[in-house]
Structure formats: C-alpha cells, structure tokens
Backbone atoms as SQL, in Angstrom:
CREATE TABLE atoms (id INTEGER PRIMARY KEY, chain TEXT, resi INTEGER, resn TEXT, atom TEXT, x REAL, y REAL, z REAL);
INSERT INTO atoms VALUES
  (1, 'A', 1, 'MET', 'N', 1.321, -1.052, 0.027),
  (2, 'A', 1, 'MET', 'CA', 0.310, 0.166, 0.229),
  (3, 'A', 1, 'MET', 'C', 1.219, 1.257, -0.268),
  (4, 'A', 2, 'GLU', 'N', 1.267, 0.698, 0.592),
  (5, 'A', 2, 'GLU', 'CA', 3.161, 2.433, 1.017),
  (6, 'A', 2, 'GLU', 'C', 3.383, 2.888, -0.483),
  (7, 'A', 3, 'SER', 'N', 3.909, 1.479, -1.458),
  (8, 'A', 3, 'SER', 'CA', 4.353, 2.146, -2.851),
  (9, 'A', 3, 'SER', 'C', 3.213, 2.229, -3.830),
  (10, 'A', 4, 'LEU', 'N', 2.124, 2.366, -3.037),
  (11, 'A', 4, 'LEU', 'CA', 0.921, 2.614, -4.452),
  (12, 'A', 4, 'LEU', 'C', 1.144, 4.318, -3.822),
  (13, 'A', 5, 'ASP', 'N', 1.411, 4.514, -2.605),
  (14, 'A', 5, 'ASP', 'CA', 0.914, 5.621, -2.626),
  (15, 'A', 5, 'ASP', 'C', 2.304, 6.960, -2.412),
  (16, 'A', 6, 'LEU', 'N', 3.302, 5.997, -2.974),
  (17, 'A', 6, 'LEU', 'CA', 4.310, 6.444, -3.844),
  (18, 'A', 6, 'LEU', 'C', 4.434, 7.174, -4.725),
  (19, 'A', 7, 'ALA', 'N', 3.759, 5.622, -5.485),
  (20, 'A', 7, 'ALA', 'CA', 3.062, 5.885, -6.997),
  (21, 'A', 7, 'ALA', 'C', 2.763, 7.392, -7.350),
  (22, 'A', 8, 'ALA', 'N', 1.392, 6.654, -6.160),
  (23, 'A', 8, 'ALA', 'CA', 0.903, 7.480, -6.900),
  (24, 'A', 8, 'ALA', 'C', 1.507, 9.767, -6.932),
  (25, 'A', 9, 'LEU', 'N', 1.834, 9.414, -6.114),
  (26, 'A', 9, 'LEU', 'CA', 2.569, 11.090, -5.511),
  (27, 'A', 9, 'LEU', 'C', 2.961, 11.476, -6.562),
  (28, 'A', 10, 'LYS', 'N', 4.113, 10.031, -7.172),
  (29, 'A', 10, 'LYS', 'CA', 5.250, 10.369, -8.332),
  (30, 'A', 10, 'LYS', 'C', 4.789, 10.846, -8.806),
  (31, 'A', 11, 'ILE', 'N', 3.561, 10.341, -9.616),
  (32, 'A', 11, 'ILE', 'CA', 2.688, 11.178, -11.139),
  (33, 'A', 11, 'ILE', 'C', 2.001, 11.854, -10.743),
  (34, 'A', 12, 'THR', 'N', 1.082, 12.445, -9.179),
  (35, 'A', 12, 'THR', 'CA', 1.313, 13.759, -9.280),
  (36, 'A', 12, 'THR', 'C', 2.137, 15.348, -9.103),
  (37, 'A', 13, 'SER', 'N', 2.933, 14.617, -8.628),
  (38, 'A', 13, 'SER', 'CA', 4.718, 15.564, -9.235),
  (39, 'A', 13, 'SER', 'C', 5.056, 15.960, -10.423),
  (40, 'A', 14, 'LEU', 'N', 4.955, 15.208, -10.825),
  (41, 'A', 14, 'LEU', 'CA', 5.298, 15.194, -12.130),
  (42, 'A', 14, 'LEU', 'C', 4.159, 15.309, -13.178),
  (43, 'A', 15, 'ILE', 'N', 2.755, 15.565, -12.507),
  (44, 'A', 15, 'ILE', 'CA', 1.991, 16.129, -13.479),
  (45, 'A', 15, 'ILE', 'C', 1.764, 18.027, -13.031),
  (46, 'A', 16, 'MET', 'N', 2.842, 17.628, -11.619),
  (47, 'A', 16, 'MET', 'CA', 2.289, 19.178, -10.903),
  (48, 'A', 16, 'MET', 'C', 3.024, 19.947, -11.812),
  (49, 'A', 17, 'VAL', 'N', 4.802, 19.402, -12.282),
  (50, 'A', 17, 'VAL', 'CA', 5.953, 20.082, -12.979),
  (51, 'A', 17, 'VAL', 'C', 5.646, 20.154, -14.250),
  (52, 'A', 18, 'THR', 'N', 4.956, 18.933, -15.133),
  (53, 'A', 18, 'THR', 'CA', 4.308, 19.781, -16.607),
  (54, 'A', 18, 'THR', 'C', 3.428, 20.574, -17.086),
  (55, 'A', 19, 'THR', 'N', 3.019, 20.980, -15.379),
  (56, 'A', 19, 'THR', 'CA', 1.752, 21.637, -15.959),
  (57, 'A', 19, 'THR', 'C', 2.515, 22.662, -15.871),
  (58, 'A', 20, 'PHE', 'N', 2.883, 22.922, -14.712),
  (59, 'A', 20, 'PHE', 'CA', 3.334, 24.869, -14.433),
  (60, 'A', 20, 'PHE', 'C', 5.115, 24.744, -15.050),
  (61, 'A', 21, 'ASN', 'N', 5.894, 24.287, -16.299),
  (62, 'A', 21, 'ASN', 'CA', 7.007, 24.699, -17.378),
  (63, 'A', 21, 'ASN', 'C', 6.022, 24.795, -18.433),
  (64, 'A', 22, 'TYR', 'N', 5.069, 24.447, -18.527),
  (65, 'A', 22, 'TYR', 'CA', 3.325, 24.234, -19.845),
  (66, 'A', 22, 'TYR', 'C', 3.211, 25.916, -19.652),
  (67, 'A', 23, 'TYR', 'N', 2.953, 25.936, -18.229),
  (68, 'A', 23, 'TYR', 'CA', 2.178, 27.022, -18.002),
  (69, 'A', 23, 'TYR', 'C', 3.128, 28.857, -17.411),
  (70, 'A', 24, 'TYR', 'N', 4.497, 28.017, -17.116),
  (71, 'A', 24, 'TYR', 'CA', 5.501, 29.952, -16.965),
  (72, 'A', 24, 'TYR', 'C', 6.342, 29.239, -19.001),
  (73, 'A', 25, 'ARG', 'N', 6.514, 28.603, -19.754),
  (74, 'A', 25, 'ARG', 'CA', 6.419, 29.302, -20.937),
  (75, 'A', 25, 'ARG', 'C', 5.367, 29.894, -21.824),
  (76, 'A', 26, 'THR', 'N', 4.379, 29.927, -21.437),
  (77, 'A', 26, 'THR', 'CA', 3.193, 30.181, -22.312),
  (78, 'A', 26, 'THR', 'C', 3.356, 31.688, -21.425),
  (79, 'A', 27, 'LEU', 'N', 3.713, 31.966, -19.944),
  (80, 'A', 27, 'LEU', 'CA', 3.549, 33.043, -20.098),
  (81, 'A', 27, 'LEU', 'C', 4.779, 34.328, -20.135),
  (82, 'A', 28, 'GLY', 'N', 5.818, 33.169, -20.680),
  (83, 'A', 28, 'GLY', 'CA', 6.913, 33.771, -21.207),
  (84, 'A', 28, 'GLY', 'C', 7.028, 34.287, -22.311),
  (85, 'A', 29, 'ARG', 'N', 6.091, 33.372, -23.302),
  (86, 'A', 29, 'ARG', 'CA', 6.452, 33.748, -24.463),
  (87, 'A', 29, 'ARG', 'C', 4.516, 35.402, -25.288),
  (88, 'A', 30, 'LEU', 'N', 3.819, 35.038, -23.823),
  (89, 'A', 30, 'LEU', 'CA', 3.731, 35.819, -23.959),
  (90, 'A', 30, 'LEU', 'C', 4.023, 37.176, -23.483),
  (91, 'A', 31, 'ILE', 'N', 4.771, 37.509, -21.997),
  (92, 'A', 31, 'ILE', 'CA', 5.758, 37.944, -22.150),
  (93, 'A', 31, 'ILE', 'C', 6.366, 38.956, -22.916),
  (94, 'A', 32, 'ILE', 'N', 7.129, 38.239, -23.775),
  (95, 'A', 32, 'ILE', 'CA', 7.412, 38.723, -24.603),
  (96, 'A', 32, 'ILE', 'C', 6.845, 39.165, -26.254),
  (97, 'A', 33, 'ARG', 'N', 5.951, 38.947, -26.178),
  (98, 'A', 33, 'ARG', 'CA', 4.947, 39.375, -27.214),
  (99, 'A', 33, 'ARG', 'C', 4.606, 41.276, -26.818),
  (100, 'A', 34, 'SER', 'N', 4.222, 40.926, -25.821),
  (101, 'A', 34, 'SER', 'CA', 3.536, 42.190, -25.169),
  (102, 'A', 34, 'SER', 'C', 4.174, 43.307, -25.207),
  (103, 'A', 35, 'PHE', 'N', 6.220, 42.414, -25.203),
  (104, 'A', 35, 'PHE', 'CA', 7.030, 43.953, -25.119),
  (105, 'A', 35, 'PHE', 'C', 7.156, 43.951, -26.427),
  (106, 'A', 36, 'ALA', 'N', 7.264, 43.333, -27.755),
  (107, 'A', 36, 'ALA', 'CA', 7.190, 43.645, -29.093),
  (108, 'A', 36, 'ALA', 'C', 6.296, 43.985, -29.412),
  (109, 'A', 37, 'PHE', 'N', 5.461, 43.331, -28.875),
  (110, 'A', 37, 'PHE', 'CA', 4.277, 44.435, -29.196),
  (111, 'A', 37, 'PHE', 'C', 4.586, 46.521, -28.881),
  (112, 'A', 38, 'ILE', 'N', 4.489, 46.965, -27.340),
  (113, 'A', 38, 'ILE', 'CA', 4.959, 48.043, -26.592),
  (114, 'A', 38, 'ILE', 'C', 6.292, 48.031, -27.354),
  (115, 'A', 39, 'ARG', 'N', 6.590, 47.823, -28.447),
  (116, 'A', 39, 'ARG', 'CA', 7.807, 48.400, -29.066),
  (117, 'A', 39, 'ARG', 'C', 7.216, 48.354, -29.877),
  (118, 'A', 40, 'CYS', 'N', 6.802, 47.570, -31.017),
  (119, 'A', 40, 'CYS', 'CA', 6.231, 47.824, -32.377),
  (120, 'A', 40, 'CYS', 'C', 5.181, 50.090, -31.972),
  (121, 'A', 41, 'PHE', 'N', 4.650, 49.498, -31.117),
  (122, 'A', 41, 'PHE', 'CA', 3.533, 50.988, -30.670),
  (123, 'A', 41, 'PHE', 'C', 4.571, 52.070, -30.785),
  (124, 'A', 42, 'ALA', 'N', 5.188, 51.901, -29.342),
  (125, 'A', 42, 'ALA', 'CA', 6.335, 53.105, -29.514),
  (126, 'A', 42, 'ALA', 'C', 6.981, 53.385, -30.693),
  (127, 'A', 43, 'ALA', 'N', 7.608, 52.822, -31.018),
  (128, 'A', 43, 'ALA', 'CA', 8.143, 53.490, -32.797),
  (129, 'A', 43, 'ALA', 'C', 7.235, 53.458, -33.795),
  (130, 'A', 44, 'LEU', 'N', 5.644, 52.791, -33.755),
  (131, 'A', 44, 'LEU', 'CA', 4.648, 53.448, -34.681),
  (132, 'A', 44, 'LEU', 'C', 4.352, 55.345, -34.129),
  (133, 'A', 45, 'SER', 'N', 4.203, 54.984, -32.678),
  (134, 'A', 45, 'SER', 'CA', 4.014, 56.387, -32.898),
  (135, 'A', 45, 'SER', 'C', 5.219, 57.828, -33.054),
  (136, 'A', 46, 'LEU', 'N', 6.570, 57.654, -32.579),
  (137, 'A', 46, 'LEU', 'CA', 7.317, 57.859, -32.834),
  (138, 'A', 46, 'LEU', 'C', 7.711, 58.378, -34.851),
  (139, 'A', 47, 'HIS', 'N', 7.592, 57.211, -34.900),
  (140, 'A', 47, 'HIS', 'CA', 7.209, 56.882, -36.138),
  (141, 'A', 47, 'HIS', 'C', 6.392, 58.506, -36.821),
  (142, 'A', 48, 'ALA', 'N', 5.366, 58.495, -36.534),
  (143, 'A', 48, 'ALA', 'CA', 3.629, 59.081, -36.566),
  (144, 'A', 48, 'ALA', 'C', 4.191, 60.879, -36.268),
  (145, 'A', 49, 'LEU', 'N', 4.188, 60.664, -34.781),
  (146, 'A', 49, 'LEU', 'CA', 5.416, 62.350, -33.642),
  (147, 'A', 49, 'LEU', 'C', 5.460, 63.208, -35.009),
  (148, 'A', 50, 'ILE', 'N', 6.535, 62.464, -35.210),
  (149, 'A', 50, 'ILE', 'CA', 7.804, 62.744, -36.288),
  (150, 'A', 50, 'ILE', 'C', 7.200, 63.438, -38.278),
  (151, 'A', 51, 'CYS', 'N', 6.107, 62.858, -38.062),
  (152, 'A', 51, 'CYS', 'CA', 6.295, 62.584, -39.152),
  (153, 'A', 51, 'CYS', 'C', 5.315, 64.404, -39.120),
  (154, 'A', 52, 'PHE', 'N', 4.423, 63.947, -38.217),
  (155, 'A', 52, 'PHE', 'CA', 3.700, 64.827, -37.624),
  (156, 'A', 52, 'PHE', 'C', 3.828, 66.381, -38.473),
  (157, 'A', 53, 'SER', 'N', 5.649, 66.019, -37.044),
  (158, 'A', 53, 'SER', 'CA', 6.261, 67.571, -36.711),
  (159, 'A', 53, 'SER', 'C', 6.312, 67.750, -38.449),
  (160, 'A', 54, 'ASN', 'N', 7.096, 67.043, -38.999),
  (161, 'A', 54, 'ASN', 'CA', 7.244, 67.455, -39.761),
  (162, 'A', 54, 'ASN', 'C', 6.514, 68.484, -40.990),
  (163, 'A', 55, 'CYS', 'N', 4.959, 67.621, -40.425),
  (164, 'A', 55, 'CYS', 'CA', 4.174, 68.730, -41.874),
  (165, 'A', 55, 'CYS', 'C', 3.841, 70.272, -40.335),
  (166, 'A', 56, 'LEU', 'N', 4.077, 70.048, -39.233),
  (167, 'A', 56, 'LEU', 'CA', 3.926, 71.158, -39.093),
  (168, 'A', 56, 'LEU', 'C', 5.484, 72.293, -38.734),
  (169, 'A', 57, 'LYS', 'N', 6.066, 71.745, -38.928),
  (170, 'A', 57, 'LYS', 'CA', 7.399, 72.258, -39.901),
  (171, 'A', 57, 'LYS', 'C', 7.210, 73.269, -41.333),
  (172, 'A', 58, 'ALA', 'N', 6.875, 72.036, -41.939),
  (173, 'A', 58, 'ALA', 'CA', 6.457, 72.593, -43.544),
  (174, 'A', 58, 'ALA', 'C', 5.028, 73.163, -44.171),
  (175, 'A', 59, 'LYS', 'N', 4.290, 73.702, -42.533),
  (176, 'A', 59, 'LYS', 'CA', 2.684, 74.169, -42.738),
  (177, 'A', 59, 'LYS', 'C', 2.389, 73.669, -43.792),
  (178, 'A', 60, 'PHE', 'N', 1.577, 72.153, -43.279),
  (179, 'A', 60, 'PHE', 'CA', 0.239, 71.852, -43.933),
  (180, 'A', 60, 'PHE', 'C', 0.866, 71.728, -45.845),
  (181, 'A', 61, 'SER', 'N', 2.055, 71.995, -45.916),
  (182, 'A', 61, 'SER', 'CA', 2.397, 72.030, -47.661),
  (183, 'A', 61, 'SER', 'C', 0.988, 71.077, -48.941),
  (184, 'A', 62, 'ARG', 'N', 1.443, 70.668, -49.814),
  (185, 'A', 62, 'ARG', 'CA', 1.339, 69.654, -49.838),
  (186, 'A', 62, 'ARG', 'C', 1.964, 68.581, -49.864),
  (187, 'A', 63, 'TYR', 'N', 2.868, 68.170, -50.157),
  (188, 'A', 63, 'TYR', 'CA', 3.259, 66.885, -48.815),
  (189, 'A', 63, 'TYR', 'C', 3.660, 66.695, -48.111),
  (190, 'A', 64, 'CYS', 'N', 3.040, 66.540, -47.199),
  (191, 'A', 64, 'CYS', 'CA', 2.946, 66.687, -45.607),
  (192, 'A', 64, 'CYS', 'C', 1.926, 65.658, -45.539),
  (193, 'A', 65, 'TRP', 'N', 1.455, 64.910, -46.482),
  (194, 'A', 65, 'TRP', 'CA', 0.410, 63.527, -46.770),
  (195, 'A', 65, 'TRP', 'C', 0.451, 62.556, -47.517),
  (196, 'A', 66, 'ALA', 'N', 2.122, 63.225, -47.397),
  (197, 'A', 66, 'ALA', 'CA', 2.604, 61.830, -48.917),
  (198, 'A', 66, 'ALA', 'C', 3.077, 60.805, -48.824),
  (199, 'A', 67, 'GLY', 'N', 2.865, 60.689, -47.639),
  (200, 'A', 67, 'GLY', 'CA', 3.217, 59.360, -47.057),
  (201, 'A', 67, 'GLY', 'C', 4.731, 59.366, -46.415);
C-alpha cells in the first residue's frame, strides 16, 4: 500500500511539474509578445510624431500627407 501511495505521489508531482513548465513557457511567450507589441507601438507612435512635426514645419504644404 505504501508503494502505491509513493507511485501516486510521483505521478502527481510529475503532472504538476509538467503543468507548471507549460504555463511558465506560455507566460514567457506572452510577456515577450507584449514587449514586442509595446516596442512596435512606440516605434509607430514616434514615427507618426516625427511625420506630424515635419508637417507642421512645412506648414501643411502639399507634401504633408504624401507618406
């Protein structure tokens, strides 16, 4: 009976470690993706800000919205 409890404990701990590793990797991927999204958003915002300031410098000339 004691060996059965030990086997059940080993199986349970193996399942817990596997589940923890899965969630840990998933959380890591999620954090990396969110940082990539934040970096991309910041770069696009900075690009838009620079373009807008160039437009203001050009006093809304015909080149303002030409990309």
